[in-house]
Short mmCIF file of C-alpha atoms in Angstrom, two decimals:
data_model
loop_
_atom_site.label_atom_id
_atom_site.label_comp_id
_atom_site.label_asym_id
_atom_site.label_seq_id
_atom_site.Cartn_x
_atom_site.Cartn_y
_atom_site.Cartn_z
CA MET A 1 63.89 119.31 59.10
CA ALA A 2 61.82 121.00 61.81
CA SER A 3 62.85 118.37 64.38
CA ALA A 4 66.59 119.19 63.43
CA ASP A 5 65.96 122.79 64.31
CA MET A 6 65.27 121.82 67.87
CA ARG A 7 69.01 121.06 68.53
CA PRO A 8 69.45 124.78 69.84
CA GLN A 9 66.51 124.27 72.19
CA LEU A 10 68.01 121.23 73.61
CA SER A 11 71.55 122.69 74.29
CA CYS A 12 72.99 123.58 77.47
CA SER A 13 73.89 127.35 77.72
CA ILE A 14 77.34 126.45 79.69
CA CYS A 15 78.88 123.85 77.26
CA LEU A 16 76.66 124.65 74.10
CA SER A 17 76.33 120.96 73.60
CA THR A 18 73.23 118.85 73.79
CA TYR A 19 72.02 118.28 77.27
CA THR A 20 73.56 115.40 79.45
CA ASP A 21 71.59 114.53 82.58
CA PRO A 22 69.52 117.81 82.46
CA VAL A 23 68.69 119.44 85.83
CA SER A 24 66.91 122.55 86.46
CA LEU A 25 67.19 125.44 89.19
CA ARG A 26 64.15 127.01 91.03
CA CYS A 27 64.32 129.88 88.36
CA GLY A 28 63.37 127.33 85.78
CA HIS A 29 66.76 127.33 83.71
CA ILE A 30 68.08 123.95 82.64
CA PHE A 31 71.80 122.87 82.52
CA CYS A 32 73.81 119.64 82.25
CA GLN A 33 74.24 118.31 85.68
CA ASP A 34 78.20 118.42 85.51
CA CYS A 35 78.02 121.88 84.02
CA ILE A 36 76.01 123.55 86.57
CA VAL A 37 77.91 121.60 89.43
CA ARG A 38 81.11 123.03 88.26
CA VAL A 39 79.67 126.50 88.18
CA LEU A 40 78.32 126.17 91.70
CA ASP A 41 81.61 124.95 92.98
CA THR A 42 83.26 128.01 91.69
CA GLN A 43 80.81 130.22 93.47
CA GLU A 44 81.43 128.36 96.75
CA GLY A 45 82.57 130.75 99.57
CA ALA A 46 81.51 133.85 97.60
CA GLY A 47 78.64 134.73 99.93
CA GLY A 48 75.86 133.39 97.69
CA TYR A 49 75.09 131.43 94.42
CA SER A 50 73.48 132.57 91.20
CA CYS A 51 71.99 131.30 88.05
CA PRO A 52 74.38 131.61 85.06
CA GLU A 53 71.51 132.30 82.69
CA CYS A 54 69.38 134.99 84.56
CA ARG A 55 71.68 135.75 87.63
CA ALA A 56 68.82 134.72 90.14
CA GLU A 57 70.48 134.61 93.45
CA TYR A 58 70.36 132.06 96.15
CA GLN A 59 71.64 132.53 99.79
CA GLU A 60 72.20 128.75 100.12
CA ARG A 61 73.54 126.18 97.34
CA PRO A 62 70.34 125.59 95.21
CA ALA A 63 69.05 122.02 95.03
CA LEU A 64 69.30 120.50 91.58
CA GLU A 65 66.08 118.64 90.33
CA LYS A 66 66.61 116.24 87.58
CA ASN A 67 64.35 116.82 84.52
CA ARG A 68 63.28 113.33 83.56
CA LYS A 69 60.90 114.45 80.83
CA LEU A 70 63.64 116.46 79.06
CA SER A 71 66.11 113.77 79.50
CA ASN A 72 63.85 111.41 77.64
CA ILE A 73 63.29 114.02 74.80
CA VAL A 74 67.11 114.48 74.36
CA GLU A 75 67.44 110.68 74.27
CA CYS A 76 64.93 110.25 71.59
CA PHE A 77 66.33 113.24 69.55
CA LEU A 78 69.89 112.08 69.74
CA CYS A 79 68.65 108.64 68.31
CA SER A 80 67.21 110.30 65.17
CA HIS A 81 69.74 113.23 65.14
CA PRO A 82 73.16 112.05 66.29
CA GLU A 83 75.87 114.61 66.98
CA PRO A 84 77.61 115.91 63.80
CA GLU A 85 80.98 114.06 63.38
CA GLU A 86 84.15 115.92 63.34
CA THR A 87 84.52 118.24 60.20
CA GLN A 88 85.75 116.30 57.06
CA ILE A 89 88.34 118.03 54.95
CA PHE A 90 87.05 118.41 51.29
CA CYS A 91 88.86 118.90 47.98
CA THR A 92 89.75 122.54 47.65
CA TYR A 93 88.76 122.67 43.81
CA CYS A 94 85.45 120.83 43.75
CA ASP A 95 82.20 122.97 43.49
CA SER A 96 80.44 120.42 45.72
CA PRO A 97 81.92 118.92 48.95
CA VAL A 98 84.21 116.02 47.87
CA PRO A 99 86.38 114.39 50.49
CA ALA A 100 90.14 115.04 49.94
CA THR A 101 92.70 112.15 49.86
CA LYS A 102 95.79 114.26 49.99
CA THR A 103 96.91 117.70 50.92
CA CYS A 104 99.86 119.55 49.36
CA LEU A 105 101.97 121.37 51.86
CA GLN A 106 103.44 123.56 49.23
CA CYS A 107 100.11 124.69 47.74
CA GLU A 108 98.45 124.55 51.08
CA ALA A 109 95.35 122.96 49.36
CA SER A 110 93.52 119.70 49.57
CA PHE A 111 92.77 117.40 46.40
CA CYS A 112 90.33 114.54 45.68
CA ASP A 113 91.62 111.95 43.35
CA LYS A 114 90.45 113.62 40.20
CA HIS A 115 92.39 116.88 40.92
CA LEU A 116 95.30 115.00 42.49
CA SER A 117 96.12 113.43 39.20
CA LYS A 118 96.52 116.85 37.76
CA HIS A 119 98.81 118.28 40.46
CA SER A 120 102.36 118.91 40.09
CA LYS A 121 104.81 115.98 40.68
CA SER A 122 107.60 118.22 41.66
CA ALA A 123 109.73 117.20 44.72
CA GLU A 124 108.85 120.71 46.22
CA HIS A 125 105.20 119.79 46.45
CA VAL A 126 105.07 117.50 49.51
CA LEU A 127 101.87 115.40 49.87
CA THR A 128 100.49 114.42 53.13
CA GLU A 129 97.17 113.07 54.74
CA PRO A 130 94.53 115.60 54.37
CA THR A 131 94.86 118.51 56.94
CA VAL A 132 94.06 122.03 57.38
CA SER A 133 96.90 122.70 59.74
CA PHE A 134 100.09 123.91 57.71
CA GLU A 135 101.76 125.96 60.49
CA ASP A 136 103.39 123.03 62.33
CA ARG A 137 104.57 121.97 58.93
CA LYS A 138 106.49 124.94 58.15
CA CYS A 139 109.83 126.17 59.66
CA SER A 140 109.14 128.82 62.27
CA VAL A 141 112.25 130.88 61.12
CA HIS A 142 112.01 130.61 57.22
CA LYS A 143 108.46 129.83 56.81
CA GLU A 144 109.43 127.11 54.32
CA ILE A 145 108.02 123.53 54.20
CA VAL A 146 109.78 121.20 56.61
CA LYS A 147 111.26 118.44 54.33
CA TYR A 148 114.40 117.40 56.18
CA TYR A 149 115.63 116.03 59.78
CA CYS A 150 118.70 116.96 61.55
CA SER A 151 119.78 113.79 63.69
CA GLU A 152 122.44 115.86 65.51
CA ASP A 153 119.80 118.18 66.98
CA SER A 154 116.69 115.72 66.65
CA ALA A 155 114.75 118.52 64.77
CA ALA A 156 112.72 118.75 61.64
CA ILE A 157 114.10 121.61 59.24
CA CYS A 158 113.65 123.25 56.01
CA ILE A 159 116.19 123.50 53.02
CA SER A 160 117.37 127.03 54.32
CA CYS A 161 117.99 125.69 57.92
CA TRP A 162 120.24 123.07 56.28
CA VAL A 163 121.99 125.16 53.68
CA ALA A 164 122.43 128.57 55.38
CA GLY A 165 121.05 128.13 58.88
CA ASP A 166 121.85 126.79 62.30
CA HIS A 167 121.98 123.17 60.99
CA ARG A 168 124.56 123.74 58.12
CA SER A 169 127.28 120.72 58.25
CA HIS A 170 125.09 118.79 60.52
CA PRO A 171 124.07 115.16 59.34
CA VAL A 172 120.76 115.71 57.55
CA GLU A 173 118.45 113.31 55.90
CA LEU A 174 114.82 113.39 54.19
CA LEU A 175 111.89 113.10 56.60
CA ASP A 176 110.78 109.92 55.00
CA VAL A 177 114.26 108.45 55.33
CA ALA A 178 114.49 109.51 58.98
CA SER A 179 110.92 108.39 59.68
CA GLU A 180 111.66 104.90 58.33
CA LYS A 181 114.91 104.63 60.46
CA LYS A 182 112.91 105.71 63.45
CA LYS A 183 110.32 103.09 62.68
CA GLU A 184 112.98 100.40 62.50
CA THR A 185 114.34 101.47 65.64
CA LEU A 186 110.87 101.49 67.32
CA LYS A 187 110.16 98.01 65.90
CA SER A 188 113.25 96.76 67.51
CA VAL A 189 112.31 98.44 70.87
CA THR A 190 108.84 96.96 70.42
CA GLU A 191 110.19 93.59 69.94
CA THR A 192 112.30 93.85 73.02
CA LEU A 193 109.19 95.18 74.86
CA LYS A 194 107.11 92.39 73.64
CA SER A 195 109.85 89.78 74.73
CA GLU A 196 109.73 91.46 78.31
CA ARG A 197 106.01 91.38 78.21
CA GLU A 198 105.88 87.74 77.31
CA GLU A 199 108.30 87.10 80.08
CA THR A 200 106.32 89.21 82.66
CA GLU A 201 103.34 87.37 81.69
CA ARG A 202 105.14 84.10 82.32
CA ARG A 203 106.17 85.32 85.72
CA LEU A 204 102.63 86.51 86.34
CA GLN A 205 101.22 83.07 85.41
CA ARG A 206 103.82 81.20 87.52
CA LEU A 207 102.85 83.36 90.50
CA GLN A 208 99.16 82.84 89.89
CA ASP A 209 99.76 79.09 89.42
CA HIS A 210 101.95 79.16 92.76
CA ARG A 211 99.24 80.89 94.62
CA ARG A 212 96.51 78.46 93.43
CA GLU A 213 98.73 75.43 94.17
CA GLU A 214 99.67 76.84 97.56
CA LYS A 215 96.03 77.38 98.38
CA GLU A 216 95.22 73.91 97.34
CA LYS A 217 98.28 72.68 99.50
CA ALA A 218 97.10 74.76 102.48
CA ALA A 219 93.55 73.26 102.18
CA GLY A 220 94.95 69.74 102.15
CA VAL A 221 97.40 70.33 104.95
CA THR A 222 94.45 71.95 107.05
CA GLU A 223 92.43 68.70 106.38
CA ARG A 224 95.32 66.44 107.41
CA VAL A 225 96.18 68.33 110.47
CA THR A 226 92.45 68.30 111.45
CA ASP A 227 92.40 64.53 110.95
CA LEU A 228 95.56 64.12 113.02
CA PHE A 229 94.16 66.12 115.94
CA ARG A 230 90.93 64.11 115.86
CA ASP A 231 92.90 60.99 115.87
CA ILE A 232 95.02 62.23 118.82
CA ARG A 233 92.02 63.30 120.70
CA GLU A 234 90.57 59.83 120.23
CA LYS A 235 93.80 58.31 121.54
CA LEU A 236 93.83 60.70 124.46
CA ASP A 237 90.24 60.05 125.29
CA THR A 238 91.02 56.23 125.25
CA LEU A 239 94.13 56.93 127.70
CA GLU A 240 91.90 59.08 129.80
CA ARG A 241 89.30 56.64 130.21
CA GLY A 242 91.83 53.89 130.94
CA VAL A 243 93.56 55.93 133.59
CA LEU A 244 90.19 57.13 135.25
CA GLY A 245 88.87 53.64 135.18
CA GLU A 246 92.03 52.54 136.99
CA ILE A 247 91.42 55.13 139.69
CA SER A 248 87.68 54.21 140.00
CA ARG A 249 88.67 50.41 140.10
CA GLN A 250 91.15 51.15 142.98
CA GLU A 251 88.71 53.51 144.71
CA GLU A 252 85.82 50.94 144.50
CA GLN A 253 88.17 48.08 145.88
CA MET A 254 89.46 50.24 148.61
CA SER A 255 85.81 51.09 149.46
CA LEU A 256 84.71 47.44 149.55
CA SER A 257 87.69 46.68 152.00
CA VAL A 258 86.84 49.40 154.22
CA SER A 259 83.18 48.46 154.18
CA ASP A 260 84.17 44.92 155.21
CA LEU A 261 86.51 46.16 157.88
CA ILE A 262 83.74 48.60 159.14
CA THR A 263 81.25 45.75 159.34
CA GLN A 264 83.73 43.59 161.34
CA LEU A 265 84.45 46.43 163.78
CA GLU A 266 80.77 47.21 164.27
CA LYS A 267 80.33 43.82 165.30
CA GLN A 268 83.28 43.77 167.46
CA LYS A 269 82.07 46.99 168.97
CA ASP A 270 78.80 45.41 169.89
CA GLU A 271 80.47 42.44 171.35
CA LEU A 272 82.53 44.90 173.50
CA SER A 273 79.70 46.81 174.56
CA ARG A 274 77.88 43.60 175.76
CA LYS A 275 80.90 42.69 177.76
CA ILE A 276 81.25 46.04 179.27
CA SER A 277 77.59 45.85 180.32
CA SER A 278 78.24 42.53 181.85
CA ILE A 279 81.17 43.74 183.89
CA GLU A 280 79.35 46.95 185.02
CA GLU A 281 76.46 44.86 186.39
CA ILE A 282 78.91 42.97 188.59
CA CYS A 283 80.38 46.16 189.73
CA ASN A 284 77.01 47.48 190.63
CA ILE A 285 76.22 44.65 192.91
CA THR A 286 76.65 45.69 196.65
CA ASP A 287 76.91 42.21 198.23
CA PRO A 288 80.58 41.34 198.43
CA LEU A 289 79.92 37.64 198.35
CA THR A 290 77.93 37.89 195.32
CA VAL A 291 80.51 39.86 193.55
CA LEU A 292 83.21 37.37 194.33
CA LYS A 293 80.76 34.48 193.01
CA LYS A 294 80.22 36.36 189.72
CA GLU A 295 82.87 35.54 187.03
CA PRO A 296 83.28 37.84 183.80
CA GLU A 297 83.44 36.06 180.48
CA SER A 298 86.81 34.32 179.89
CA ASP A 299 88.07 36.49 176.90
CA VAL A 300 87.28 39.90 178.43
CA ILE A 301 90.78 40.36 180.15
CA SER A 302 92.62 39.00 177.12
CA HIS A 303 90.82 41.01 174.31
CA LYS A 304 93.29 43.20 172.26
CA SER A 305 92.60 46.90 171.56
CA CYS A 306 91.96 47.95 167.95
CA ASP A 307 95.20 49.05 165.89
CA VAL A 308 94.17 51.99 163.67
CA THR A 309 97.17 51.91 161.50
CA SER A 310 96.83 48.24 160.89
CA ASP A 311 93.08 48.75 159.84
CA VAL A 312 94.21 51.36 157.14
CA ARG A 313 96.93 49.09 155.83
CA VAL A 314 94.41 46.31 155.64
CA ALA A 315 91.85 48.49 153.83
CA GLY A 316 94.40 49.71 151.22
CA CYS A 317 94.87 52.98 149.49
CA VAL A 318 94.62 54.52 146.01
CA ASN A 319 97.91 53.54 144.53
CA GLU A 320 99.18 56.67 142.67
CA GLY A 321 102.38 54.99 141.65
CA ILE A 322 100.46 52.50 139.38
CA ILE A 323 98.26 55.23 138.14
CA SER A 324 101.24 57.40 137.30
CA GLN A 325 102.92 54.33 135.57
CA ILE A 326 99.95 53.59 133.62
CA LEU A 327 99.84 57.28 132.47
CA HIS A 328 103.54 57.52 131.81
CA ARG A 329 103.45 54.48 129.58
CA GLY A 330 100.16 55.52 127.89
CA LEU A 331 101.78 58.86 127.02
CA LEU A 332 105.10 57.41 125.86
CA HIS A 333 103.09 54.93 123.64
CA LEU A 334 100.85 58.09 122.43
CA ALA A 335 104.02 59.87 121.38
CA ASN A 336 104.94 56.99 119.11
CA ILE A 337 101.39 56.75 117.89
CA VAL A 338 101.52 60.46 117.25
CA MET A 339 104.58 59.86 114.94
CA ASP A 340 102.71 57.05 113.17
CA LEU A 341 99.56 59.28 112.75
CA GLN A 342 101.74 62.17 111.26
CA THR A 343 103.19 59.80 108.76
CA LYS A 344 99.84 58.24 108.00
CA ARG A 345 98.41 61.88 107.40
CA GLN A 346 101.45 62.64 105.24
CA LEU A 347 102.68 65.16 107.65
CA LEU A 348 106.35 66.24 107.99
CA VAL A 349 107.79 64.42 111.08
CA MET A 350 110.64 66.91 112.39
CA GLY A 351 112.71 64.45 114.50
CA LYS A 352 115.80 66.24 115.89
CA ALA A 353 119.18 65.21 114.33
CA ASP A 354 121.81 64.02 116.55
CA ILE A 355 124.29 67.11 116.17
CA LEU A 356 127.62 66.92 117.79
CA LEU A 357 130.60 69.32 117.40
CA ASP A 358 133.64 68.38 115.37
CA ILE A 359 136.72 68.97 117.66
CA LYS A 360 138.89 68.58 114.42
CA THR A 361 137.38 71.74 113.16
CA ALA A 362 137.32 73.96 116.12
CA SER A 363 139.53 76.92 116.45
CA ASP A 364 142.14 76.63 119.29
CA TYR A 365 140.45 79.42 121.04
CA ILE A 366 136.99 77.43 121.37
CA MET A 367 136.31 75.36 124.35
CA ILE A 368 134.26 72.16 123.43
CA SER A 369 132.27 70.54 126.19
CA LYS A 370 132.70 66.68 126.97
CA ASP A 371 129.35 65.97 125.28
CA ARG A 372 130.50 67.92 122.29
CA ARG A 373 127.25 69.91 122.40
CA SER A 374 128.47 73.23 123.81
CA ALA A 375 131.22 75.60 122.27
CA SER A 376 132.32 78.57 124.42
CA ASP A 377 134.93 81.31 123.94
CA THR A 378 138.23 80.92 125.80
CA ASN A 379 141.40 82.86 126.29
CA VAL A 380 143.38 79.66 126.98
CA TYR A 381 145.19 78.17 123.79
CA GLN A 382 143.89 74.67 123.33
CA GLN A 383 147.13 73.49 121.67
CA ARG A 384 145.27 71.01 119.27
CA VAL A 385 146.95 69.19 116.45
CA ASP A 386 146.64 71.41 113.33
CA GLY A 387 145.04 69.76 110.23
CA PRO A 388 143.18 70.82 107.04
CA GLU A 389 139.72 70.66 108.80
CA ARG A 390 140.60 73.23 111.47
CA PHE A 391 139.45 76.83 111.41
CA ILE A 392 141.85 79.78 112.30
CA SER A 393 138.65 81.95 112.79
CA GLN A 394 136.40 81.34 115.83
CA GLN A 395 134.31 78.82 114.13
CA VAL A 396 133.33 75.07 114.32
CA LEU A 397 131.34 72.48 112.39
CA SER A 398 129.28 69.68 113.21
CA SER A 399 130.66 66.05 112.91
CA CYS A 400 128.04 64.92 110.68
CA SER A 401 127.06 66.17 107.32
CA PHE A 402 123.93 66.28 105.19
CA SER A 403 123.85 65.53 101.43
CA SER A 404 120.03 64.51 101.31
CA GLY A 405 116.83 64.34 103.34
CA ARG A 406 115.35 66.57 105.77
CA HIS A 407 117.16 67.58 109.16
CA TYR A 408 116.12 69.62 112.09
CA TRP A 409 118.26 70.83 115.27
CA GLU A 410 117.85 73.45 117.91
CA VAL A 411 120.53 75.91 119.26
CA ASP A 412 120.55 77.74 122.58
CA VAL A 413 121.94 81.02 122.07
CA SER A 414 120.95 82.75 125.34
CA ALA A 415 124.44 82.69 126.76
CA ALA A 416 125.81 84.69 124.00
CA GLU A 417 125.79 88.37 123.62
CA GLN A 418 126.76 87.85 119.98
CA TRP A 419 126.26 84.87 117.86
CA LEU A 420 126.32 83.35 114.41
CA ILE A 421 124.87 79.98 113.38
CA GLY A 422 123.84 78.21 110.21
CA VAL A 423 125.23 75.74 107.78
CA ALA A 424 128.46 75.62 105.56
CA SER A 425 129.81 73.51 102.66
CA HIS A 426 132.86 71.35 103.31
CA SER A 427 134.81 73.66 100.84
CA ILE A 428 134.45 76.88 103.09
CA GLU A 429 137.82 78.53 103.55
CA ARG A 430 139.22 77.67 107.04
CA LYS A 431 142.86 78.89 107.03
CA VAL A 432 142.14 82.73 107.02
CA ASN A 433 140.69 84.90 109.76
CA VAL A 434 138.89 87.52 107.65
CA LYS A 435 135.19 88.61 107.34
CA GLU A 436 134.84 86.81 103.93
CA SER A 437 135.60 83.43 105.67
CA PHE A 438 132.78 83.69 108.24
CA ILE A 439 129.42 81.99 108.02
CA GLY A 440 127.12 83.71 105.52
CA HIS A 441 129.82 86.07 104.15
CA ASN A 442 130.62 83.81 101.24
CA ASN A 443 128.81 81.54 98.83
CA LYS A 444 129.74 78.50 100.82
CA SER A 445 127.47 79.18 103.74
CA TRP A 446 124.17 80.58 104.92
CA GLY A 447 123.82 82.22 108.29
CA LEU A 448 121.61 83.85 110.89
CA TYR A 449 123.49 86.21 113.29
CA PHE A 450 122.92 88.73 116.05
CA ILE A 451 125.27 91.54 116.48
CA ASP A 452 123.05 94.60 117.77
CA LYS A 453 120.55 93.48 115.17
CA LEU A 454 119.18 90.20 113.91
CA ARG A 455 120.18 89.71 110.25
CA VAL A 456 120.39 86.64 107.65
CA CYS A 457 123.30 86.61 105.18
CA HIS A 458 124.73 84.62 102.35
CA ASN A 459 127.28 85.69 99.88
CA ASN A 460 127.85 88.96 101.81
CA ILE A 461 124.06 89.90 100.95
CA TYR A 462 122.28 90.84 104.09
CA LYS A 463 118.70 91.21 105.18
CA LYS A 464 117.41 92.64 108.59
CA ILE A 465 115.07 90.35 110.42
CA ASP A 466 112.63 91.94 113.31
CA PRO A 467 111.96 89.31 115.74
CA SER A 468 108.95 89.63 118.10
CA SER A 469 111.24 89.35 121.19
CA SER A 470 114.65 88.61 122.25
CA VAL A 471 115.91 85.40 120.43
CA GLN A 472 116.92 82.81 123.05
CA THR A 473 116.55 79.56 121.05
CA VAL A 474 116.67 78.83 117.29
CA GLY A 475 115.32 76.04 115.32
CA ILE A 476 116.91 75.15 112.04
CA PHE A 477 115.38 72.89 109.30
CA LEU A 478 117.23 71.92 106.26
CA ASP A 479 115.36 70.34 103.26
CA TYR A 480 118.40 69.26 101.17
CA GLU A 481 116.46 68.19 97.95
CA ALA A 482 114.10 71.13 97.97
CA GLY A 483 116.94 73.49 98.55
CA ARG A 484 115.42 75.09 101.73
CA LEU A 485 117.09 76.43 104.87
CA SER A 486 114.64 77.77 107.44
CA PHE A 487 115.21 79.49 110.81
CA TYR A 488 112.71 79.61 113.55
CA GLN A 489 112.55 81.43 116.72
CA LEU A 490 111.38 79.08 119.38
CA CYS A 491 109.01 81.05 121.52
CA ASP A 492 105.40 81.13 122.22
CA PRO A 493 104.22 80.89 119.53
CA ILE A 494 107.10 79.59 117.35
CA ARG A 495 107.87 82.19 114.67
CA HIS A 496 109.29 81.86 111.18
CA LEU A 497 112.27 84.20 110.79
CA HIS A 498 113.67 83.32 107.28
CA THR A 499 113.93 80.77 104.75
CA PHE A 500 116.96 80.63 102.09
CA SER A 501 116.30 78.90 98.77
CA ALA A 502 119.36 77.48 97.00
CA THR A 503 120.62 74.59 94.91
CA PHE A 504 122.91 72.64 97.41
CA THR A 505 125.61 70.81 95.54
CA GLU A 506 127.93 69.92 98.38
CA PRO A 507 127.43 68.17 101.79
CA LEU A 508 126.29 70.79 104.39
CA TYR A 509 127.55 70.90 107.86
CA ALA A 510 125.87 72.63 111.01
CA ALA A 511 128.15 75.72 111.45
CA PHE A 512 128.83 77.91 114.45
CA CYS A 513 130.68 81.04 115.12
CA VAL A 514 131.64 81.57 118.79
CA TYR A 515 132.24 85.29 119.65
CA GLU A 516 134.11 86.75 122.72
CA ASN A 517 132.49 85.89 126.18
CA SER A 518 129.78 83.79 124.36
CA CYS A 519 128.59 80.29 124.56
CA ILE A 520 126.24 78.35 122.29
CA LYS A 521 124.56 75.01 123.01
CA ILE A 522 122.98 72.36 120.69
CA ILE A 523 119.78 71.31 122.52
CA LYS A 524 119.63 67.43 122.79
#
């Protein structure tokens, strides 16, 4: 019992509870760390600080020193004397404390099971869970027990409110009935929320699975790309060694030829020097008779001078033509090898589709080039034969359609101030010239267009795209089975602009809209 009397000695004078992380000031008084910090915070800017206990003053914010010994004492004390629990409600009529099981709002008294059996069973005596708070159970106007619920005003009321008060003639029901109805409603709401939560959990799980799968996919693609470039480097190294070897072979052959010619010319030079010396000796003789008797060697006069051009031609040169041919053929072969390596490494090979424009679909104010790869606006009426395929609006489709597989093509839009390109189903409207018939402005087509700003659109739903620079060339990739249509800005580096995801049910055509003073071109 003596140890229990220590609780006041172990209580903070600020919060009046047992110390938590006790710290002390220089004056010796002890407080909970959080309590004294809050007090010092309120004194901030007041010109000084003071102890809440003895009012000792400090010019600067006092340092707090943790009292470890007291902290250990408090911990040991609380182990043997835990903080008292919340006050229990006891029976009003028992001499010794006996927990109450019910409280009567009419009597404003609490009962144990023994005294509850003797309590009035009248409807006026409303029983509830044990409580000591009665004011919130009474009408604020009539001071009577609240027993009813007005559904019109969503308010709990007493009998007087219903009969003669503000709620007369309103739909009223007992609190228990209203409570059960509300519980039923809340149960229904709970079921709906549980269903939404389950759906949210499924979506969350799908996203987490997708992230994991894509992470594994990225790791696999990284490995395959790394292997591909290693193989390409090996092929390039082999080609480089071959080309450099040919250069070395030609250089060595030329060098040997030059060495042989040099040897021959040096011998010829020595022979000529000997003959020159012989002739000079004759010329140095002063006796005329002797000069006339001396004859030079027979081949001196007939000897031909050296032809430098002929020497170079005989020696030969490094043949850049052959080297270029070897390099060219090697690179062409390497390009085919790279395609095979991509297939071997299970990497997508994006070969260009051979896209040509279909004149049967072109508006009469669109000029189609002879190679059927360019379409430009014209004011000259083309007088083409009308048919079900032809657009009235300034649009044109490709001659080929795609109903399966993967396809890629590129479009040059640099000569168009405004442009609209994409894909369209065969059933797109062709005989009206309204906005809803244009590429991307209906559910039959998907488009990327530039009119002041770059946007993508489908079924009249638009999304703005912020390119890193002016778009000059666009790459378009269609994966029909996967339901994906992607647009790329072909710059350095290539930038992904947008990908549509859809379920394609009809053959798709490359589609183009040609605006005034504009020209678009399919890159071969």
